[in-house]
Short mmCIF file of C-alpha atoms in Angstrom, two decimals:
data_model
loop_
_atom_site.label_atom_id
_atom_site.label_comp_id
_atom_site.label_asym_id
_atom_site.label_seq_id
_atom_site.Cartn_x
_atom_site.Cartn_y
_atom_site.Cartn_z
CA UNK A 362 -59.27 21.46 -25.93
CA UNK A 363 -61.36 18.30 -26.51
CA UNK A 364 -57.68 16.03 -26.04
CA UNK A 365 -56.65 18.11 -23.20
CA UNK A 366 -60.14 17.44 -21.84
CA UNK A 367 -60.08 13.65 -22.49
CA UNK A 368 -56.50 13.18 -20.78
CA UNK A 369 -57.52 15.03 -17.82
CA UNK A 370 -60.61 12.76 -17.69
CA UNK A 371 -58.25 9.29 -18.17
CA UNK A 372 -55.73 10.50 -15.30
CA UNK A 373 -59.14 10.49 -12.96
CA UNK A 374 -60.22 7.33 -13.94
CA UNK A 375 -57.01 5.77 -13.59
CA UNK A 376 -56.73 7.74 -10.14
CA UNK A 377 -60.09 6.56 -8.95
CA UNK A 378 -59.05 2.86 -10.16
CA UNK A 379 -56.07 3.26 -7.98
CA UNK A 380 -57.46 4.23 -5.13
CA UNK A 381 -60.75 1.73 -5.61
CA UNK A 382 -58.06 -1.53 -5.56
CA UNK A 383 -56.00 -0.17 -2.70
CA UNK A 384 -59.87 -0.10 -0.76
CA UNK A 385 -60.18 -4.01 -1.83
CA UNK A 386 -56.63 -5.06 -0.68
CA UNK A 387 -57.20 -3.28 2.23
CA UNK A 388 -60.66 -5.38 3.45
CA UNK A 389 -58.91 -8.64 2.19
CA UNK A 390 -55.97 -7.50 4.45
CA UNK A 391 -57.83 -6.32 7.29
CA UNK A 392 -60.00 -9.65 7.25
CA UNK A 393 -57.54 -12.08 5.89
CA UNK A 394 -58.27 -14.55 8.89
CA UNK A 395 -61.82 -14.67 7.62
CA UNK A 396 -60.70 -15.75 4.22
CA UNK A 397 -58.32 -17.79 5.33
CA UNK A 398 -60.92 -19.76 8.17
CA UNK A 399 -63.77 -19.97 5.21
CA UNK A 400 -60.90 -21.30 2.84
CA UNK A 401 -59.27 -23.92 5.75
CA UNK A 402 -62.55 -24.91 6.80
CA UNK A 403 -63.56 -25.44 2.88
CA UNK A 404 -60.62 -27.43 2.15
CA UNK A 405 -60.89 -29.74 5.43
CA UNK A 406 -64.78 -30.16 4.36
CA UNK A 407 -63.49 -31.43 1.05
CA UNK A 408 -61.23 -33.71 2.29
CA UNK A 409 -63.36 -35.33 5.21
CA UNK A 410 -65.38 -36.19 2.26
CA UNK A 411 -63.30 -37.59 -0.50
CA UNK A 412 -60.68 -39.71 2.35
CA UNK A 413 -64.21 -41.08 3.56
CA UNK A 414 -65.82 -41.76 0.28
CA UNK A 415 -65.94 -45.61 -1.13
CA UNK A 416 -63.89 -46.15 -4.21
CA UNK A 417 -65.49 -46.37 -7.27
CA UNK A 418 -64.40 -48.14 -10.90
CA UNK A 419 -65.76 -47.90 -14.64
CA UNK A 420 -65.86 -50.35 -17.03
CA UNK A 421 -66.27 -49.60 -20.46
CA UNK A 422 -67.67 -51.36 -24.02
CA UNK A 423 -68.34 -50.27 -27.63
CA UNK A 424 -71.30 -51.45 -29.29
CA UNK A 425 -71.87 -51.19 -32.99
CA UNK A 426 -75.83 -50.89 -34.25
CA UNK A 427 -76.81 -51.48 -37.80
CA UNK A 428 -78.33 -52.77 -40.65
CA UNK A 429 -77.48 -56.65 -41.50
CA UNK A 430 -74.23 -56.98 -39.70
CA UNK A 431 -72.40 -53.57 -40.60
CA UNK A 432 -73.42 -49.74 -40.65
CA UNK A 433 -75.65 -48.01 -41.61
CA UNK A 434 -76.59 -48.21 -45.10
CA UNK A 435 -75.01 -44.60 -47.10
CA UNK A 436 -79.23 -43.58 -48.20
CA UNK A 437 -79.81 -43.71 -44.44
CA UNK A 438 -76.81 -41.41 -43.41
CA UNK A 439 -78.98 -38.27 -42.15
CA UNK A 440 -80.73 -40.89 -39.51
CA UNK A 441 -77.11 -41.39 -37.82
CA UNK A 442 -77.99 -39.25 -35.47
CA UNK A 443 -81.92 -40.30 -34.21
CA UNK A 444 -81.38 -43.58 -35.16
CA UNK A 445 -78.18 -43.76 -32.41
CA UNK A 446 -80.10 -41.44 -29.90
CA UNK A 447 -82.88 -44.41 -29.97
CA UNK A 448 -80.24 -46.86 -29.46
CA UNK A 449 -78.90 -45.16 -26.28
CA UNK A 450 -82.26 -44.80 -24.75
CA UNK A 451 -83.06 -48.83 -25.68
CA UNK A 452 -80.06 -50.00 -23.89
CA UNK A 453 -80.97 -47.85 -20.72
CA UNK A 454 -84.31 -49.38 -20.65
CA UNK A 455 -85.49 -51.46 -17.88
CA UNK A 456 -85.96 -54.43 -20.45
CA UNK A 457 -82.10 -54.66 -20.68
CA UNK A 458 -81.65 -54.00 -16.71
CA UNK A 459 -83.98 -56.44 -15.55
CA UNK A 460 -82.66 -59.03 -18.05
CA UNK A 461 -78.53 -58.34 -16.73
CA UNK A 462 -79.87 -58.43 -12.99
CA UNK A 463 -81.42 -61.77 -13.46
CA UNK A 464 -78.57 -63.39 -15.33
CA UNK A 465 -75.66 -62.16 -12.83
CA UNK A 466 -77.88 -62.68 -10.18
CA UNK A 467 -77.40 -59.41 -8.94
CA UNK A 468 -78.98 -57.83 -5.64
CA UNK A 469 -79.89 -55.09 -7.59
CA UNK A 470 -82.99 -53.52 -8.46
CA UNK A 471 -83.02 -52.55 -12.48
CA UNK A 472 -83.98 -48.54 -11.62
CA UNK A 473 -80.47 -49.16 -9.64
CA UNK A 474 -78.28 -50.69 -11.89
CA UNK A 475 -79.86 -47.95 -14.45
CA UNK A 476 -78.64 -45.20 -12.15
CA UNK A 477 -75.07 -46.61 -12.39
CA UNK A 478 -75.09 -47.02 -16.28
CA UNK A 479 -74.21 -44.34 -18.55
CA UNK A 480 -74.78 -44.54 -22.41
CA UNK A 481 -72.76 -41.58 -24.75
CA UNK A 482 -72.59 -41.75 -28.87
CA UNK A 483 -70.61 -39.11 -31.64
CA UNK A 484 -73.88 -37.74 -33.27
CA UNK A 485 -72.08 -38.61 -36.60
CA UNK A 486 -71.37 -42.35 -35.89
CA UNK A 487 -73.12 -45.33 -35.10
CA UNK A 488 -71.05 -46.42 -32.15
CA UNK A 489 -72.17 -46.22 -28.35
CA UNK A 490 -70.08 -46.34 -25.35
CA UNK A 491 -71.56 -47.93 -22.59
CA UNK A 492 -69.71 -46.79 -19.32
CA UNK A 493 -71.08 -48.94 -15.56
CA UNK A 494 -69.72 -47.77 -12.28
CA UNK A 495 -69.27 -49.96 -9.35
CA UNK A 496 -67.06 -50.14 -6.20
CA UNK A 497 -65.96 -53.90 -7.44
CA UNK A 498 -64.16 -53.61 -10.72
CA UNK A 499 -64.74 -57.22 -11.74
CA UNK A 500 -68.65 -56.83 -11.70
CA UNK A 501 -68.66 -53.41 -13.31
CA UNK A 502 -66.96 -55.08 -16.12
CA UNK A 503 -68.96 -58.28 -15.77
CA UNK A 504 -72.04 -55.66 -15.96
CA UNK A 505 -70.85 -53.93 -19.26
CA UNK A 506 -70.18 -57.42 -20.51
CA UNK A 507 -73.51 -58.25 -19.76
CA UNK A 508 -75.10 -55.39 -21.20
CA UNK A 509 -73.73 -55.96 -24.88
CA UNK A 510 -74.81 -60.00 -24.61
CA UNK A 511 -78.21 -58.96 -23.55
CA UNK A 512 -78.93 -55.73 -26.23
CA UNK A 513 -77.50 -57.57 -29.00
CA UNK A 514 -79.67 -60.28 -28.75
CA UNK A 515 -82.74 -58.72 -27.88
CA UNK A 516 -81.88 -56.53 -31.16
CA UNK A 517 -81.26 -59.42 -32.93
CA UNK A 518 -84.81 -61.03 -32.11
CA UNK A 519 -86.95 -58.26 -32.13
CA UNK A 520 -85.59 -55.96 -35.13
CA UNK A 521 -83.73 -58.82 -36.56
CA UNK A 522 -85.22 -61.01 -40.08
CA UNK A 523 -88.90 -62.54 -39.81
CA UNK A 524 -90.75 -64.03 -42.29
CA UNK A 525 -92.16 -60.29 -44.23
CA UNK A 526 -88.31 -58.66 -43.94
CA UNK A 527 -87.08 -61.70 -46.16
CA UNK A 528 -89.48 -61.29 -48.32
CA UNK A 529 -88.37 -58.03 -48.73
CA UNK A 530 -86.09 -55.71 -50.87
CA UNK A 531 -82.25 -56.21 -49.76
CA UNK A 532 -82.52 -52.18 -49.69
CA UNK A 533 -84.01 -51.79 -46.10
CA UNK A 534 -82.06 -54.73 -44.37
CA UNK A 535 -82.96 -55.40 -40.69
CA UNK A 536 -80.88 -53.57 -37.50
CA UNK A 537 -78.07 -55.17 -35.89
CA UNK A 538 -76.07 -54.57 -32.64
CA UNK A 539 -72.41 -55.65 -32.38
CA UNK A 540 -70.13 -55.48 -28.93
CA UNK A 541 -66.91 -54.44 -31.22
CA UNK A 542 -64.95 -53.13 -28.16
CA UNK A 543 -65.08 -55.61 -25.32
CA UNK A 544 -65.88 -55.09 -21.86
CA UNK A 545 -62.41 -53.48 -19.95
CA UNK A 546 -61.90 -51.64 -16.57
CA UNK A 547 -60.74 -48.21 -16.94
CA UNK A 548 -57.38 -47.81 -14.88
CA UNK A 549 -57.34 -45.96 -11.77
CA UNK A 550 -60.76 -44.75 -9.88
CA UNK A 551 -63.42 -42.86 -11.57
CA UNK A 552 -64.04 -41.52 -7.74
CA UNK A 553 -63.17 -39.84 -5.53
CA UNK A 554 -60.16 -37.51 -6.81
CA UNK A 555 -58.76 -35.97 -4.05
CA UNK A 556 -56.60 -33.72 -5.75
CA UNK A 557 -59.33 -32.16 -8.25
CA UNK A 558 -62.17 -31.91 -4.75
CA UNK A 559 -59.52 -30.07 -3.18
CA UNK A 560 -58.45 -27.46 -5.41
CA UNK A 561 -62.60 -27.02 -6.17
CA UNK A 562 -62.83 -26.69 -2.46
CA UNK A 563 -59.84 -24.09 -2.46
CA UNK A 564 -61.64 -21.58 -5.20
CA UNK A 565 -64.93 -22.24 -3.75
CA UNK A 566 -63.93 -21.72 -0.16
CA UNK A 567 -61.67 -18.44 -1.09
CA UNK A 568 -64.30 -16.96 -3.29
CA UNK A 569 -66.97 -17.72 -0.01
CA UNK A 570 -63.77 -16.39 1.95
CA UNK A 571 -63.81 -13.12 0.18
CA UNK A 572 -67.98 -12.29 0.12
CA UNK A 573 -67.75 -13.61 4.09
CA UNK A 574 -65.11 -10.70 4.30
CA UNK A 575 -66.43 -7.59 2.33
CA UNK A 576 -69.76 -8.56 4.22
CA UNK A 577 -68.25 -8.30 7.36
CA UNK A 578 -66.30 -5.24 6.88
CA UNK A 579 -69.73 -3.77 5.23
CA UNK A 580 -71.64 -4.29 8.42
CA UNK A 581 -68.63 -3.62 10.67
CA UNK A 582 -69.38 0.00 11.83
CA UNK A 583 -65.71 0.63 13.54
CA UNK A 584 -64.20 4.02 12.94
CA UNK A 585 -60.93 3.09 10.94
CA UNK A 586 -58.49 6.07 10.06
CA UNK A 587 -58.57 9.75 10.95
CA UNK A 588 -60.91 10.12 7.70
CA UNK A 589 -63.55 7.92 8.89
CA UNK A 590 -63.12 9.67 12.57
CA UNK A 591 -62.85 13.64 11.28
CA UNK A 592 -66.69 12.84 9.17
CA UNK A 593 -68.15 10.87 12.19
CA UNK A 594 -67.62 13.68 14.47
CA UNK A 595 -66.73 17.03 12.55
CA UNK A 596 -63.86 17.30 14.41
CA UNK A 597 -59.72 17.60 13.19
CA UNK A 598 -57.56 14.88 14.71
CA UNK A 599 -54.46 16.53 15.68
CA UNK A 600 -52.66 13.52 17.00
CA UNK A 601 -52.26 10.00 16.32
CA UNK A 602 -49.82 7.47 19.01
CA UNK A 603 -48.64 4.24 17.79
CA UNK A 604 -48.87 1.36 20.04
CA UNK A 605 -45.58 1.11 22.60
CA UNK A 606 -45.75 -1.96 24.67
CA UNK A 607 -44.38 -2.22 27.69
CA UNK A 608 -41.28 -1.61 28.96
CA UNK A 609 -38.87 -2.64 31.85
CA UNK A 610 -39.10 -0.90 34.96
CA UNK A 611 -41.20 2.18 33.52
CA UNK A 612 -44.13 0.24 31.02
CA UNK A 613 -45.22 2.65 28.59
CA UNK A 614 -43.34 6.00 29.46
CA UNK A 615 -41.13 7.05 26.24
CA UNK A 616 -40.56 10.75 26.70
CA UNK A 617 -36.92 10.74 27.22
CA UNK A 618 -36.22 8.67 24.02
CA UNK A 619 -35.53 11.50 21.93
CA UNK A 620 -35.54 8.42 19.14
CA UNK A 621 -38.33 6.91 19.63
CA UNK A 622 -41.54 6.91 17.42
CA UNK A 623 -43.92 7.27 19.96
CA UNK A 624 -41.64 9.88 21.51
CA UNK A 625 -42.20 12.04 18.70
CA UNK A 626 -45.67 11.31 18.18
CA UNK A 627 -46.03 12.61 21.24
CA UNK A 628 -43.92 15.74 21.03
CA UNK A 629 -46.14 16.26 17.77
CA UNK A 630 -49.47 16.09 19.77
CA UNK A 631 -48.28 18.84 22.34
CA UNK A 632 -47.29 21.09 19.45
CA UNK A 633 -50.50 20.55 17.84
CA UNK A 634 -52.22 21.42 21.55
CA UNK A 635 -50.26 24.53 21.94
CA UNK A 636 -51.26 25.91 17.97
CA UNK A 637 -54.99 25.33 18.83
CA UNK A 638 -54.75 27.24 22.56
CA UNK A 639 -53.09 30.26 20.77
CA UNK A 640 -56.50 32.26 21.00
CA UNK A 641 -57.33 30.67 23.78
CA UNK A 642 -55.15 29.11 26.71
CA UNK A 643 -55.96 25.60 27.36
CA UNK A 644 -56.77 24.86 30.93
CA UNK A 645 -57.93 21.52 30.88
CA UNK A 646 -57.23 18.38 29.07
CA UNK A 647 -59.42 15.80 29.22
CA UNK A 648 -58.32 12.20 28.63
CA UNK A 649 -60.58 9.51 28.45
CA UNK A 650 -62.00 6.44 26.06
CA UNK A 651 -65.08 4.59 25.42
CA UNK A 652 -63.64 1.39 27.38
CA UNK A 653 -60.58 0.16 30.02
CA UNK A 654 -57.33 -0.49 28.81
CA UNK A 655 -57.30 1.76 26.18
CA UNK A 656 -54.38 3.80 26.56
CA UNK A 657 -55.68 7.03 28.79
CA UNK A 658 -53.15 6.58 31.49
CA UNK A 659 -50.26 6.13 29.12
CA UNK A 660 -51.30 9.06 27.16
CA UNK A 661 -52.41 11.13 30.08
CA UNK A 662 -48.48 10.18 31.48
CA UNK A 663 -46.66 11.01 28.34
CA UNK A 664 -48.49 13.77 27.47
CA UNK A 665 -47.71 15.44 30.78
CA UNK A 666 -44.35 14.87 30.20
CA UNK A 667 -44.29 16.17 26.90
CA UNK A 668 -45.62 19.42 28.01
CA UNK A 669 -43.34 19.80 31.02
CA UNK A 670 -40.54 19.71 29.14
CA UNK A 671 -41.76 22.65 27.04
CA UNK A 672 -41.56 24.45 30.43
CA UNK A 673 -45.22 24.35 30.94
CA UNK A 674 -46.25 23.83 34.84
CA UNK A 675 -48.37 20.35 34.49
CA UNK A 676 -50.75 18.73 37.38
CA UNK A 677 -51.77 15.32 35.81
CA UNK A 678 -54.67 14.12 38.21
CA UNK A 679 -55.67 10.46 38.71
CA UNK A 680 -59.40 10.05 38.45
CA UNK A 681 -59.47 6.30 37.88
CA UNK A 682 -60.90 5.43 41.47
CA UNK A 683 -60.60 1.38 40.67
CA UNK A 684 -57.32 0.90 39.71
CA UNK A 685 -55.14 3.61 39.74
CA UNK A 686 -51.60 2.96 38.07
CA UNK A 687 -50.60 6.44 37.25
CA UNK A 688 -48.10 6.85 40.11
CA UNK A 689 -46.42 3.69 39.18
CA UNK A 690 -45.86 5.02 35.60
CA UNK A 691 -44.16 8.05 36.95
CA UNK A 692 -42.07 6.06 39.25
CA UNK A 693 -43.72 7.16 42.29
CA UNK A 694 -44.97 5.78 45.47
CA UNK A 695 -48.96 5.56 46.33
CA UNK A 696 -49.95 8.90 48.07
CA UNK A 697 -52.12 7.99 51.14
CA UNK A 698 -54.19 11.27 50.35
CA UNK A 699 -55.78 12.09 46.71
CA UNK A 700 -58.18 13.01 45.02
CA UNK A 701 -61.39 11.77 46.56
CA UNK A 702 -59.90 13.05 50.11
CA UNK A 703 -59.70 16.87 48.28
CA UNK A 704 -63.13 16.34 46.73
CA UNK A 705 -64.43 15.62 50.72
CA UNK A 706 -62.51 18.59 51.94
CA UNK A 707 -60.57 16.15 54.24
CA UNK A 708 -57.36 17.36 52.70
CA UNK A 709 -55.32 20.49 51.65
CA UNK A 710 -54.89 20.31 47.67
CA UNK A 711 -51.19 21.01 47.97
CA UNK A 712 -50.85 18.12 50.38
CA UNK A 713 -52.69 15.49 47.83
CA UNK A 714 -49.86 16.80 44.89
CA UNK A 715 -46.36 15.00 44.29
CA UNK A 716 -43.57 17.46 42.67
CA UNK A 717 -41.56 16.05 40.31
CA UNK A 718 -39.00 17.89 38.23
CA UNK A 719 -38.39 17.05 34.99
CA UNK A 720 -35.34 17.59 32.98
CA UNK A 721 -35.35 19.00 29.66
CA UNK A 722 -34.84 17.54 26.45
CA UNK A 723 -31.13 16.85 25.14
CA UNK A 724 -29.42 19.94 23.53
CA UNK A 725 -31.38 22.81 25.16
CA UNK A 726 -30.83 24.54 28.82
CA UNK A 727 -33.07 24.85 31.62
CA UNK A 728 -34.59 28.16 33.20
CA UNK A 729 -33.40 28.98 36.47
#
């Protein structure tokens, strides 16, 4: 009982899984456009940007800190790591900028030639990489150059041998800073890179593509299905018309196409009117919609038809005062008298109706 119980319990989850993706494929469906403006408009944002953006270069050099012209001696090993972090934080200092500004005569302040430096070390060796960025190649390396002239020998005189570190024990011998890896431009530009902006700007603007959707279709309070339509009003739908279009000579009349879609869809309505008016005849069918051009006249039209044929005696009344177009669907000429002229009493209904005999579907026989 307890397995039968746990299958029965994975088929539902799987079931509710199922139908829980189909709802998400059906929002990104029904607002693809949205995704796919936020994801455009993402992507062209991104590439404004980079196709406008100056060129920039790096130039790179390695520089080798001490004790007395090599590494650092084996009993200091566990400093490695502090005594390179201080090192990193020297050479950004504005000591070092100010020093490289004046000597390349640069019309640069040293907070921004700081802000275009870039120091990184291995925790486990001695070595730091100085990176500079600049939109001329040539000065970035001239800068990098510059930097390893100017640290070295400000190393060199402040932590280098006086007068007490002679004196001293050859077992704590003074720091040293070597450039080991000259100054070089790195190939090719550090920025921009088109084709990494735009594929970040593709994932950002799809996932903002996707939230703009779900958002919309969360607030969007449109009826969609017969679902959504039976709980909004308590009420069965007993009939659902695809769209037809219009059509040569008579637009949007499809009764006689016995193999037509919308043919059937209407046939399907009528039955569906006739199994609800067993108790009770219907009389009256009312036809309308919440705005113009929403299909009552071609309904209205077909549905008339529909019902004739089933030998049914059908008056289909034109109430639409503005523009009335129901004649033309039936093929008809304008009456001069109608509705409005009965309503007054200025005119006989039998006078304001138009017969029209319709012939029955393929395959059966009329009643004489």
């Amino acid at each position: 009982m307890v397995m039968t119980t746990s299958s029965e319990n994975h088929v539902n989850d799987s079931s509710e899984t199922g139908v829980g993706l189909r709802t998400y494929l059906d929002v990104i469906w029904r607002r693809k456009w949205t995704v796919v403006l936020v994801t455009a408009l993402a992507i062209g944002a991104a590439a404004a940007f980079t196709f406008t953006q100056q060129s920039k270069y790096a130039a790179e050099t390695t520089i080798v800190v001490g004790q007395a012209g090599g590494l650092v001696q084996p009993q200091n090993a566990n400093a490695i790591q502090p005594f390179s972090a201080t090192m990193t934080e020297l050479i950004k200092s504005t000591v070092v900028a100010d020093a490289v500004t004046r000597q390349l005569k640069l019309s640069l302040s040293p907070q921004s030639l700081l802000s275009r430096i870039s120091v990184s070390f291995n925790p486990e060796s001695a070595a730091l990489k100085v990176s500079v960025i600049d939109h001329d190649p040539s000065q970035a390396r001239a800068i990098a150059r510059q930097i390893g002239i100017v640290f070295s020998d400000l190393v060199t005189s402040r932590f280098g041998p006086t007068k007490t570190t002679k004196s001293q024990s050859s077992a704590n011998p003074p720091l040293t800073a070597t450039v080991w890896d000259p100054a070089h431009v790195v190939p090719g530009k550090v920025q921009p890179k088109p084709k990494q902006n735009l594929i970040i700007a593709a994932l950002l603007g799809l996932s903002l593509g996707l939230l703009a959707a779900f958002l919309r279709d969360y607030f969007d309070r449109s009826l969609r299905g017969t679902a959504a339509i039976e709980n909004a009003f308590g009420i069965p739908v007993i009939g659902q018309i695809p769209s037809i279009g219009k059509r040569p000579k008579r637009p949007r009349m499809v009764w006689n196409d016995d193999h037509n879609d919308s043919a059937e869809a209407f046939r399907t309505l009528r039955a569906n009117l006739q199994y609800v008016g067993l108790n009770k005849p219907l009389r009256t069918i009312l036809i309308t919609s919440p705005g113009p051009s929403q299909g009552k006249t071609t309904v209205c039209a077909n549905l008339a038809m529909a019902l004739a044929q089933s030998g049914s005696s059908v008056v289909a009344v034109e109430t639409d005062l503005r523009r009335p177009v129901l004649s033309n669907l039936f093929g008809i000429p304008p009456l001069r008298q109608g509705l409005t002229n009965v309503l007054l009493g200025a005119e006989e209904l039998t006078k304001a109706l138009y017969r029209l005999d319709i012939a029955p579907p393929r395959g059966t026989m009329a009643n004489r």
